[in-house]
Amino acid sequence: MPQKIQLEQISLAADRPLVSDVSFTLRRGQVLALLGSSGCGKSLTCAAALGMLPPGVRQTAGRVLLDGIPVHGEQLRGTTIATIMQNPRSAFNPLQT
């Protein structure tokens, strides 16, 4: 099992800069909450980590590392990393949790 995921200096843009220079390290077993005002880039940062940027948004800088090795989000999604967005009630199936 991987022990650490890192986002290093992630920057995102569309027709203008959207997220600039976001970095964090998350070790196995840790939980991370991104907090901020509406529109500050929390969801886009998660989407970048998962390799799920919306159409028209591109990563202009930075990288995602898994145990120090560069990876793409699609390599992590569903097996190594997950996200629970704004309404956690809609993220879980009550019959399975």
PDB file of N, CA and C in Angstrom:
ATOM      1  N   MET A   1       0.836  -1.186   0.000  1.00  0.00           N
ATOM      2  CA  MET A   1       0.000   0.000   0.000  1.00  0.00           C
ATOM      3  C   MET A   1       0.882   1.251   0.000  1.00  0.00           C
ATOM      4  N   PRO A   2       0.513   2.223  -0.785  1.00  0.00           N
ATOM      5  CA  PRO A   2       1.248   3.491  -0.790  1.00  0.00           C
ATOM      6  C   PRO A   2       1.189   4.159   0.583  1.00  0.00           C
ATOM      7  N   GLN A   3       2.239   4.859   0.920  1.00  0.00           N
ATOM      8  CA  GLN A   3       2.323   5.513   2.223  1.00  0.00           C
ATOM      9  C   GLN A   3       2.106   7.017   2.184  1.00  0.00           C
ATOM     10  N   LYS A   4       2.276   7.622   0.999  1.00  0.00           N
ATOM     11  CA  LYS A   4       2.226   9.084   0.958  1.00  0.00           C
ATOM     12  C   LYS A   4       1.837   9.562  -0.439  1.00  0.00           C
ATOM     13  N   ILE A   5       0.940  10.548  -0.495  1.00  0.00           N
ATOM     14  CA  ILE A   5       0.628  11.239  -1.741  1.00  0.00           C
ATOM     15  C   ILE A   5       0.962  12.711  -1.540  1.00  0.00           C
ATOM     16  N   GLN A   6       1.560  13.301  -2.554  1.00  0.00           N
ATOM     17  CA  GLN A   6       1.941  14.712  -2.481  1.00  0.00           C
ATOM     18  C   GLN A   6       1.422  15.449  -3.708  1.00  0.00           C
ATOM     19  N   LEU A   7       0.925  16.630  -3.487  1.00  0.00           N
ATOM     20  CA  LEU A   7       0.687  17.577  -4.564  1.00  0.00           C
ATOM     21  C   LEU A   7       1.763  18.634  -4.413  1.00  0.00           C
ATOM     22  N   GLU A   8       2.517  18.844  -5.471  1.00  0.00           N
ATOM     23  CA  GLU A   8       3.620  19.805  -5.429  1.00  0.00           C
ATOM     24  C   GLU A   8       3.361  20.945  -6.393  1.00  0.00           C
ATOM     25  N   GLN A   9       3.160  22.112  -5.860  1.00  0.00           N
ATOM     26  CA  GLN A   9       3.069  23.359  -6.625  1.00  0.00           C
ATOM     27  C   GLN A   9       2.089  23.260  -7.799  1.00  0.00           C
ATOM     28  N   ILE A  10       0.904  22.731  -7.513  1.00  0.00           N
ATOM     29  CA  ILE A  10      -0.132  22.590  -8.538  1.00  0.00           C
ATOM     30  C   ILE A  10      -0.711  23.963  -8.878  1.00  0.00           C
ATOM     31  N   SER A  11      -0.746  24.274 -10.154  1.00  0.00           N
ATOM     32  CA  SER A  11      -1.400  25.488 -10.655  1.00  0.00           C
ATOM     33  C   SER A  11      -2.350  25.083 -11.773  1.00  0.00           C
ATOM     34  N   LEU A  12      -3.514  25.714 -11.796  1.00  0.00           N
ATOM     35  CA  LEU A  12      -4.555  25.410 -12.774  1.00  0.00           C
ATOM     36  C   LEU A  12      -5.025  26.694 -13.425  1.00  0.00           C
ATOM     37  N   ALA A  13      -5.440  26.575 -14.687  1.00  0.00           N
ATOM     38  CA  ALA A  13      -5.916  27.757 -15.407  1.00  0.00           C
ATOM     39  C   ALA A  13      -6.961  27.344 -16.428  1.00  0.00           C
ATOM     40  N   ALA A  14      -7.755  28.308 -16.821  1.00  0.00           N
ATOM     41  CA  ALA A  14      -8.671  28.189 -17.958  1.00  0.00           C
ATOM     42  C   ALA A  14      -8.295  29.368 -18.853  1.00  0.00           C
ATOM     43  N   ASP A  15      -9.166  30.343 -18.956  1.00  0.00           N
ATOM     44  CA  ASP A  15      -8.797  31.565 -19.672  1.00  0.00           C
ATOM     45  C   ASP A  15      -8.067  32.542 -18.752  1.00  0.00           C
ATOM     46  N   ARG A  16      -7.942  32.168 -17.489  1.00  0.00           N
ATOM     47  CA  ARG A  16      -7.231  32.960 -16.486  1.00  0.00           C
ATOM     48  C   ARG A  16      -6.720  31.998 -15.415  1.00  0.00           C
ATOM     49  N   PRO A  17      -5.777  32.400 -14.586  1.00  0.00           N
ATOM     50  CA  PRO A  17      -5.321  31.537 -13.491  1.00  0.00           C
ATOM     51  C   PRO A  17      -6.472  31.249 -12.522  1.00  0.00           C
ATOM     52  N   LEU A  18      -6.579  30.001 -12.094  1.00  0.00           N
ATOM     53  CA  LEU A  18      -7.647  29.602 -11.177  1.00  0.00           C
ATOM     54  C   LEU A  18      -7.110  29.159  -9.817  1.00  0.00           C
ATOM     55  N   VAL A  19      -6.040  28.399  -9.819  1.00  0.00           N
ATOM     56  CA  VAL A  19      -5.395  27.906  -8.598  1.00  0.00           C
ATOM     57  C   VAL A  19      -3.898  28.096  -8.797  1.00  0.00           C
ATOM     58  N   SER A  20      -3.228  28.629  -7.790  1.00  0.00           N
ATOM     59  CA  SER A  20      -1.795  28.900  -7.928  1.00  0.00           C
ATOM     60  C   SER A  20      -0.991  28.252  -6.814  1.00  0.00           C
ATOM     61  N   ASP A  21      -0.060  27.394  -7.201  1.00  0.00           N
ATOM     62  CA  ASP A  21       0.996  26.905  -6.316  1.00  0.00           C
ATOM     63  C   ASP A  21       0.482  26.211  -5.051  1.00  0.00           C
ATOM     64  N   VAL A  22      -0.399  25.234  -5.200  1.00  0.00           N
ATOM     65  CA  VAL A  22      -0.921  24.481  -4.054  1.00  0.00           C
ATOM     66  C   VAL A  22      -0.036  23.262  -3.819  1.00  0.00           C
ATOM     67  N   SER A  23       0.393  23.088  -2.585  1.00  0.00           N
ATOM     68  CA  SER A  23       1.217  21.935  -2.209  1.00  0.00           C
ATOM     69  C   SER A  23       0.727  21.383  -0.882  1.00  0.00           C
ATOM     70  N   PHE A  24       0.692  20.065  -0.780  1.00  0.00           N
ATOM     71  CA  PHE A  24       0.451  19.406   0.502  1.00  0.00           C
ATOM     72  C   PHE A  24       0.895  17.959   0.404  1.00  0.00           C
ATOM     73  N   THR A  25       1.130  17.365   1.569  1.00  0.00           N
ATOM     74  CA  THR A  25       1.484  15.953   1.677  1.00  0.00           C
ATOM     75  C   THR A  25       0.451  15.289   2.565  1.00  0.00           C
ATOM     76  N   LEU A  26      -0.019  14.139   2.131  1.00  0.00           N
ATOM     77  CA  LEU A  26      -1.007  13.377   2.892  1.00  0.00           C
ATOM     78  C   LEU A  26      -0.462  11.965   3.077  1.00  0.00           C
ATOM     79  N   ARG A  27      -0.257  11.588   4.328  1.00  0.00           N
ATOM     80  CA  ARG A  27       0.271  10.257   4.628  1.00  0.00           C
ATOM     81  C   ARG A  27      -0.870   9.271   4.856  1.00  0.00           C
ATOM     82  N   ARG A  28      -0.571   8.007   4.646  1.00  0.00           N
ATOM     83  CA  ARG A  28      -1.570   6.955   4.814  1.00  0.00           C
ATOM     84  C   ARG A  28      -2.224   7.067   6.191  1.00  0.00           C
ATOM     85  N   GLY A  29      -3.550   6.991   6.198  1.00  0.00           N
ATOM     86  CA  GLY A  29      -4.313   7.074   7.437  1.00  0.00           C
ATOM     87  C   GLY A  29      -4.717   8.479   7.825  1.00  0.00           C
ATOM     88  N   GLN A  30      -4.165   9.481   7.185  1.00  0.00           N
ATOM     89  CA  GLN A  30      -4.532  10.861   7.481  1.00  0.00           C
ATOM     90  C   GLN A  30      -5.774  11.259   6.699  1.00  0.00           C
ATOM     91  N   VAL A  31      -6.459  12.249   7.208  1.00  0.00           N
ATOM     92  CA  VAL A  31      -7.608  12.852   6.539  1.00  0.00           C
ATOM     93  C   VAL A  31      -7.264  14.313   6.312  1.00  0.00           C
ATOM     94  N   LEU A  32      -7.618  14.816   5.146  1.00  0.00           N
ATOM     95  CA  LEU A  32      -7.342  16.209   4.816  1.00  0.00           C
ATOM     96  C   LEU A  32      -8.647  16.901   4.466  1.00  0.00           C
ATOM     97  N   ALA A  33      -8.875  18.052   5.051  1.00  0.00           N
ATOM     98  CA  ALA A  33     -10.033  18.883   4.703  1.00  0.00           C
ATOM     99  C   ALA A  33      -9.509  20.173   4.093  1.00  0.00           C
ATOM    100  N   LEU A  34      -9.996  20.488   2.905  1.00  0.00           N
ATOM    101  CA  LEU A  34      -9.654  21.765   2.268  1.00  0.00           C
ATOM    102  C   LEU A  34     -10.759  22.750   2.591  1.00  0.00           C
ATOM    103  N   LEU A  35     -10.407  23.834   3.224  1.00  0.00           N
ATOM    104  CA  LEU A  35     -11.379  24.841   3.627  1.00  0.00           C
ATOM    105  C   LEU A  35     -11.093  26.144   2.909  1.00  0.00           C
ATOM    106  N   GLY A  36     -12.147  26.852   2.571  1.00  0.00           N
ATOM    107  CA  GLY A  36     -11.975  28.149   1.934  1.00  0.00           C
ATOM    108  C   GLY A  36     -13.303  28.680   1.456  1.00  0.00           C
ATOM    109  N   SER A  37     -13.285  29.896   1.032  1.00  0.00           N
ATOM    110  CA  SER A  37     -14.520  30.529   0.570  1.00  0.00           C
ATOM    111  C   SER A  37     -14.957  29.927  -0.761  1.00  0.00           C
ATOM    112  N   SER A  38     -16.193  30.167  -1.097  1.00  0.00           N
ATOM    113  CA  SER A  38     -16.750  29.679  -2.353  1.00  0.00           C
ATOM    114  C   SER A  38     -15.939  30.217  -3.530  1.00  0.00           C
ATOM    115  N   GLY A  39     -15.564  29.312  -4.439  1.00  0.00           N
ATOM    116  CA  GLY A  39     -14.836  29.727  -5.629  1.00  0.00           C
ATOM    117  C   GLY A  39     -13.334  29.845  -5.475  1.00  0.00           C
ATOM    118  N   CYS A  40     -12.785  29.413  -4.333  1.00  0.00           N
ATOM    119  CA  CYS A  40     -11.342  29.588  -4.115  1.00  0.00           C
ATOM    120  C   CYS A  40     -10.495  28.475  -4.725  1.00  0.00           C
ATOM    121  N   GLY A  41     -11.114  27.399  -5.216  1.00  0.00           N
ATOM    122  CA  GLY A  41     -10.356  26.349  -5.884  1.00  0.00           C
ATOM    123  C   GLY A  41     -10.258  25.027  -5.154  1.00  0.00           C
ATOM    124  N   LYS A  42     -11.043  24.839  -4.102  1.00  0.00           N
ATOM    125  CA  LYS A  42     -10.998  23.578  -3.355  1.00  0.00           C
ATOM    126  C   LYS A  42     -11.354  22.393  -4.248  1.00  0.00           C
ATOM    127  N   SER A  43     -12.467  22.481  -4.931  1.00  0.00           N
ATOM    128  CA  SER A  43     -12.920  21.374  -5.784  1.00  0.00           C
ATOM    129  C   SER A  43     -11.971  21.142  -6.947  1.00  0.00           C
ATOM    130  N   LEU A  44     -11.437  22.197  -7.529  1.00  0.00           N
ATOM    131  CA  LEU A  44     -10.491  22.039  -8.634  1.00  0.00           C
ATOM    132  C   LEU A  44      -9.197  21.381  -8.165  1.00  0.00           C
ATOM    133  N   THR A  45      -8.761  21.692  -6.954  1.00  0.00           N
ATOM    134  CA  THR A  45      -7.562  21.059  -6.413  1.00  0.00           C
ATOM    135  C   THR A  45      -7.779  19.560  -6.261  1.00  0.00           C
ATOM    136  N   CYS A  46      -8.934  19.171  -5.732  1.00  0.00           N
ATOM    137  CA  CYS A  46      -9.263  17.743  -5.621  1.00  0.00           C
ATOM    138  C   CYS A  46      -9.342  17.100  -6.995  1.00  0.00           C
ATOM    139  N   ALA A  47      -9.970  17.782  -7.931  1.00  0.00           N
ATOM    140  CA  ALA A  47     -10.096  17.251  -9.292  1.00  0.00           C
ATOM    141  C   ALA A  47      -8.723  17.053  -9.927  1.00  0.00           C
ATOM    142  N   ALA A  48      -7.791  17.947  -9.658  1.00  0.00           N
ATOM    143  CA  ALA A  48      -6.434  17.804 -10.197  1.00  0.00           C
ATOM    144  C   ALA A  48      -5.758  16.559  -9.626  1.00  0.00           C
ATOM    145  N   ALA A  49      -5.915  16.330  -8.326  1.00  0.00           N
ATOM    146  CA  ALA A  49      -5.316  15.149  -7.698  1.00  0.00           C
ATOM    147  C   ALA A  49      -5.889  13.864  -8.275  1.00  0.00           C
ATOM    148  N   LEU A  50      -7.168  13.892  -8.628  1.00  0.00           N
ATOM    149  CA  LEU A  50      -7.843  12.710  -9.165  1.00  0.00           C
ATOM    150  C   LEU A  50      -7.739  12.591 -10.677  1.00  0.00           C
ATOM    151  N   GLY A  51      -7.139  13.578 -11.325  1.00  0.00           N
ATOM    152  CA  GLY A  51      -7.058  13.556 -12.783  1.00  0.00           C
ATOM    153  C   GLY A  51      -8.398  13.760 -13.450  1.00  0.00           C
ATOM    154  N   MET A  52      -9.253  14.568 -12.844  1.00  0.00           N
ATOM    155  CA  MET A  52     -10.616  14.769 -13.341  1.00  0.00           C
ATOM    156  C   MET A  52     -10.943  16.246 -13.534  1.00  0.00           C
ATOM    157  N   LEU A  53     -10.043  16.988 -14.119  1.00  0.00           N
ATOM    158  CA  LEU A  53     -10.314  18.411 -14.346  1.00  0.00           C
ATOM    159  C   LEU A  53     -11.439  18.572 -15.361  1.00  0.00           C
ATOM    160  N   PRO A  54     -12.306  19.543 -15.137  1.00  0.00           N
ATOM    161  CA  PRO A  54     -13.404  19.765 -16.084  1.00  0.00           C
ATOM    162  C   PRO A  54     -12.882  20.275 -17.426  1.00  0.00           C
ATOM    163  N   PRO A  55     -13.686  20.126 -18.480  1.00  0.00           N
ATOM    164  CA  PRO A  55     -13.275  20.622 -19.794  1.00  0.00           C
ATOM    165  C   PRO A  55     -12.907  22.106 -19.723  1.00  0.00           C
ATOM    166  N   GLY A  56     -11.829  22.454 -20.387  1.00  0.00           N
ATOM    167  CA  GLY A  56     -11.390  23.843 -20.429  1.00  0.00           C
ATOM    168  C   GLY A  56     -10.432  24.233 -19.331  1.00  0.00           C
ATOM    169  N   VAL A  57     -10.275  23.375 -18.323  1.00  0.00           N
ATOM    170  CA  VAL A  57      -9.336  23.650 -17.231  1.00  0.00           C
ATOM    171  C   VAL A  57      -8.118  22.759 -17.438  1.00  0.00           C
ATOM    172  N   ARG A  58      -6.945  23.337 -17.315  1.00  0.00           N
ATOM    173  CA  ARG A  58      -5.720  22.568 -17.515  1.00  0.00           C
ATOM    174  C   ARG A  58      -4.744  22.821 -16.358  1.00  0.00           C
ATOM    175  N   GLN A  59      -3.931  21.834 -16.108  1.00  0.00           N
ATOM    176  CA  GLN A  59      -2.875  21.974 -15.112  1.00  0.00           C
ATOM    177  C   GLN A  59      -1.695  22.638 -15.789  1.00  0.00           C
ATOM    178  N   THR A  60      -1.274  23.773 -15.268  1.00  0.00           N
ATOM    179  CA  THR A  60      -0.192  24.536 -15.888  1.00  0.00           C
ATOM    180  C   THR A  60       1.149  24.344 -15.189  1.00  0.00           C
ATOM    181  N   ALA A  61       1.129  23.796 -13.998  1.00  0.00           N
ATOM    182  CA  ALA A  61       2.376  23.563 -13.263  1.00  0.00           C
ATOM    183  C   ALA A  61       2.128  22.530 -12.180  1.00  0.00           C
ATOM    184  N   GLY A  62       3.210  21.948 -11.698  1.00  0.00           N
ATOM    185  CA  GLY A  62       3.151  21.044 -10.567  1.00  0.00           C
ATOM    186  C   GLY A  62       3.015  19.591 -10.967  1.00  0.00           C
ATOM    187  N   ARG A  63       2.982  18.748  -9.928  1.00  0.00           N
ATOM    188  CA  ARG A  63       2.859  17.316 -10.162  1.00  0.00           C
ATOM    189  C   ARG A  63       2.268  16.627  -8.946  1.00  0.00           C
ATOM    190  N   VAL A  64       1.762  15.425  -9.186  1.00  0.00           N
ATOM    191  CA  VAL A  64       1.229  14.563  -8.136  1.00  0.00           C
ATOM    192  C   VAL A  64       2.210  13.409  -7.978  1.00  0.00           C
ATOM    193  N   LEU A  65       2.599  13.135  -6.735  1.00  0.00           N
ATOM    194  CA  LEU A  65       3.563  12.072  -6.445  1.00  0.00           C
ATOM    195  C   LEU A  65       2.938  11.048  -5.511  1.00  0.00           C
ATOM    196  N   LEU A  66       3.209   9.795  -5.767  1.00  0.00           N
ATOM    197  CA  LEU A  66       2.793   8.707  -4.887  1.00  0.00           C
ATOM    198  C   LEU A  66       4.061   8.020  -4.408  1.00  0.00           C
ATOM    199  N   ASP A  67       4.335   8.121  -3.121  1.00  0.00           N
ATOM    200  CA  ASP A  67       5.589   7.622  -2.555  1.00  0.00           C
ATOM    201  C   ASP A  67       6.795   8.143  -3.330  1.00  0.00           C
ATOM    202  N   GLY A  68       6.723   9.415  -3.737  1.00  0.00           N
ATOM    203  CA  GLY A  68       7.831  10.066  -4.408  1.00  0.00           C
ATOM    204  C   GLY A  68       7.918   9.837  -5.905  1.00  0.00           C
ATOM    205  N   ILE A  69       6.987   9.053  -6.470  1.00  0.00           N
ATOM    206  CA  ILE A  69       7.001   8.750  -7.903  1.00  0.00           C
ATOM    207  C   ILE A  69       5.883   9.527  -8.582  1.00  0.00           C
ATOM    208  N   PRO A  70       6.188  10.275  -9.646  1.00  0.00           N
ATOM    209  CA  PRO A  70       5.136  11.019 -10.354  1.00  0.00           C
ATOM    210  C   PRO A  70       4.073  10.075 -10.922  1.00  0.00           C
ATOM    211  N   VAL A  71       2.806  10.432 -10.721  1.00  0.00           N
ATOM    212  CA  VAL A  71       1.679   9.640 -11.231  1.00  0.00           C
ATOM    213  C   VAL A  71       0.636  10.576 -11.812  1.00  0.00           C
ATOM    214  N   HIS A  72      -0.285   9.997 -12.560  1.00  0.00           N
ATOM    215  CA  HIS A  72      -1.446  10.718 -13.058  1.00  0.00           C
ATOM    216  C   HIS A  72      -2.642  10.287 -12.230  1.00  0.00           C
ATOM    217  N   GLY A  73      -3.599  11.178 -12.050  1.00  0.00           N
ATOM    218  CA  GLY A  73      -4.756  10.916 -11.208  1.00  0.00           C
ATOM    219  C   GLY A  73      -5.501   9.649 -11.540  1.00  0.00           C
ATOM    220  N   GLU A  74      -5.616   9.315 -12.829  1.00  0.00           N
ATOM    221  CA  GLU A  74      -6.369   8.120 -13.193  1.00  0.00           C
ATOM    222  C   GLU A  74      -5.711   6.849 -12.658  1.00  0.00           C
ATOM    223  N   GLN A  75      -4.422   6.893 -12.322  1.00  0.00           N
ATOM    224  CA  GLN A  75      -3.749   5.745 -11.732  1.00  0.00           C
ATOM    225  C   GLN A  75      -4.146   5.557 -10.262  1.00  0.00           C
ATOM    226  N   LEU A  76      -4.672   6.596  -9.643  1.00  0.00           N
ATOM    227  CA  LEU A  76      -4.998   6.574  -8.221  1.00  0.00           C
ATOM    228  C   LEU A  76      -6.480   6.378  -7.948  1.00  0.00           C
ATOM    229  N   ARG A  77      -7.295   6.889  -8.831  1.00  0.00           N
ATOM    230  CA  ARG A  77      -8.733   6.985  -8.618  1.00  0.00           C
ATOM    231  C   ARG A  77      -9.365   5.616  -8.381  1.00  0.00           C
ATOM    232  N   GLY A  78     -10.101   5.501  -7.286  1.00  0.00           N
ATOM    233  CA  GLY A  78     -10.847   4.290  -6.990  1.00  0.00           C
ATOM    234  C   GLY A  78     -10.062   3.211  -6.275  1.00  0.00           C
ATOM    235  N   THR A  79      -8.753   3.322  -6.239  1.00  0.00           N
ATOM    236  CA  THR A  79      -7.953   2.310  -5.560  1.00  0.00           C
ATOM    237  C   THR A  79      -7.109   2.891  -4.435  1.00  0.00           C
ATOM    238  N   THR A  80      -6.621   4.099  -4.620  1.00  0.00           N
ATOM    239  CA  THR A  80      -5.684   4.691  -3.672  1.00  0.00           C
ATOM    240  C   THR A  80      -6.215   5.964  -3.035  1.00  0.00           C
ATOM    241  N   ILE A  81      -7.009   6.708  -3.763  1.00  0.00           N
ATOM    242  CA  ILE A  81      -7.468   8.013  -3.296  1.00  0.00           C
ATOM    243  C   ILE A  81      -8.951   8.166  -3.610  1.00  0.00           C
ATOM    244  N   ALA A  82      -9.630   8.867  -2.744  1.00  0.00           N
ATOM    245  CA  ALA A  82     -11.045   9.164  -2.959  1.00  0.00           C
ATOM    246  C   ALA A  82     -11.327  10.544  -2.396  1.00  0.00           C
ATOM    247  N   THR A  83     -12.420  11.106  -2.805  1.00  0.00           N
ATOM    248  CA  THR A  83     -12.814  12.414  -2.301  1.00  0.00           C
ATOM    249  C   THR A  83     -14.289  12.390  -1.942  1.00  0.00           C
ATOM    250  N   ILE A  84     -14.628  13.113  -0.913  1.00  0.00           N
ATOM    251  CA  ILE A  84     -16.024  13.297  -0.530  1.00  0.00           C
ATOM    252  C   ILE A  84     -16.301  14.780  -0.681  1.00  0.00           C
ATOM    253  N   MET A  85     -17.162  15.101  -1.612  1.00  0.00           N
ATOM    254  CA  MET A  85     -17.418  16.501  -1.918  1.00  0.00           C
ATOM    255  C   MET A  85     -18.430  17.094  -0.934  1.00  0.00           C
ATOM    256  N   GLN A  86     -18.999  18.212  -1.270  1.00  0.00           N
ATOM    257  CA  GLN A  86     -19.732  19.071  -0.353  1.00  0.00           C
ATOM    258  C   GLN A  86     -20.812  18.389   0.480  1.00  0.00           C
ATOM    259  N   ASN A  87     -21.567  17.471  -0.074  1.00  0.00           N
ATOM    260  CA  ASN A  87     -22.635  16.829   0.678  1.00  0.00           C
ATOM    261  C   ASN A  87     -22.267  15.374   0.943  1.00  0.00           C
ATOM    262  N   PRO A  88     -21.701  15.065   2.115  1.00  0.00           N
ATOM    263  CA  PRO A  88     -21.266  13.697   2.372  1.00  0.00           C
ATOM    264  C   PRO A  88     -22.405  12.686   2.369  1.00  0.00           C
ATOM    265  N   ARG A  89     -23.625  13.111   2.640  1.00  0.00           N
ATOM    266  CA  ARG A  89     -24.752  12.174   2.614  1.00  0.00           C
ATOM    267  C   ARG A  89     -24.948  11.564   1.234  1.00  0.00           C
ATOM    268  N   SER A  90     -24.654  12.327   0.201  1.00  0.00           N
ATOM    269  CA  SER A  90     -24.825  11.797  -1.150  1.00  0.00           C
ATOM    270  C   SER A  90     -23.631  10.950  -1.584  1.00  0.00           C
ATOM    271  N   ALA A  91     -22.558  10.938  -0.796  1.00  0.00           N
ATOM    272  CA  ALA A  91     -21.355  10.197  -1.168  1.00  0.00           C
ATOM    273  C   ALA A  91     -21.396   8.746  -0.712  1.00  0.00           C
ATOM    274  N   PHE A  92     -22.260   8.421   0.233  1.00  0.00           N
ATOM    275  CA  PHE A  92     -22.292   7.077   0.794  1.00  0.00           C
ATOM    276  C   PHE A  92     -23.621   6.404   0.510  1.00  0.00           C
ATOM    277  N   ASN A  93     -23.550   5.117   0.274  1.00  0.00           N
ATOM    278  CA  ASN A  93     -24.749   4.306   0.142  1.00  0.00           C
ATOM    279  C   ASN A  93     -25.071   3.777   1.534  1.00  0.00           C
ATOM    280  N   PRO A  94     -26.208   4.158   2.134  1.00  0.00           N
ATOM    281  CA  PRO A  94     -26.503   3.742   3.508  1.00  0.00           C
ATOM    282  C   PRO A  94     -26.636   2.227   3.656  1.00  0.00           C
ATOM    283  N   LEU A  95     -26.846   1.526   2.569  1.00  0.00           N
ATOM    284  CA  LEU A  95     -26.932   0.073   2.640  1.00  0.00           C
ATOM    285  C   LEU A  95     -25.557  -0.580   2.718  1.00  0.00           C
ATOM    286  N   GLN A  96     -24.506   0.189   2.427  1.00  0.00           N
ATOM    287  CA  GLN A  96     -23.158  -0.373   2.426  1.00  0.00           C
ATOM    288  C   GLN A  96     -22.243   0.264   3.465  1.00  0.00           C
ATOM    289  N   THR A  97     -22.719   1.256   4.199  1.00  0.00           N
ATOM    290  CA  THR A  97     -21.842   1.901   5.179  1.00  0.00           C
ATOM    291  C   THR A  97     -22.319   1.662   6.586  1.00  0.00           C
TER     292      THR A  97
END
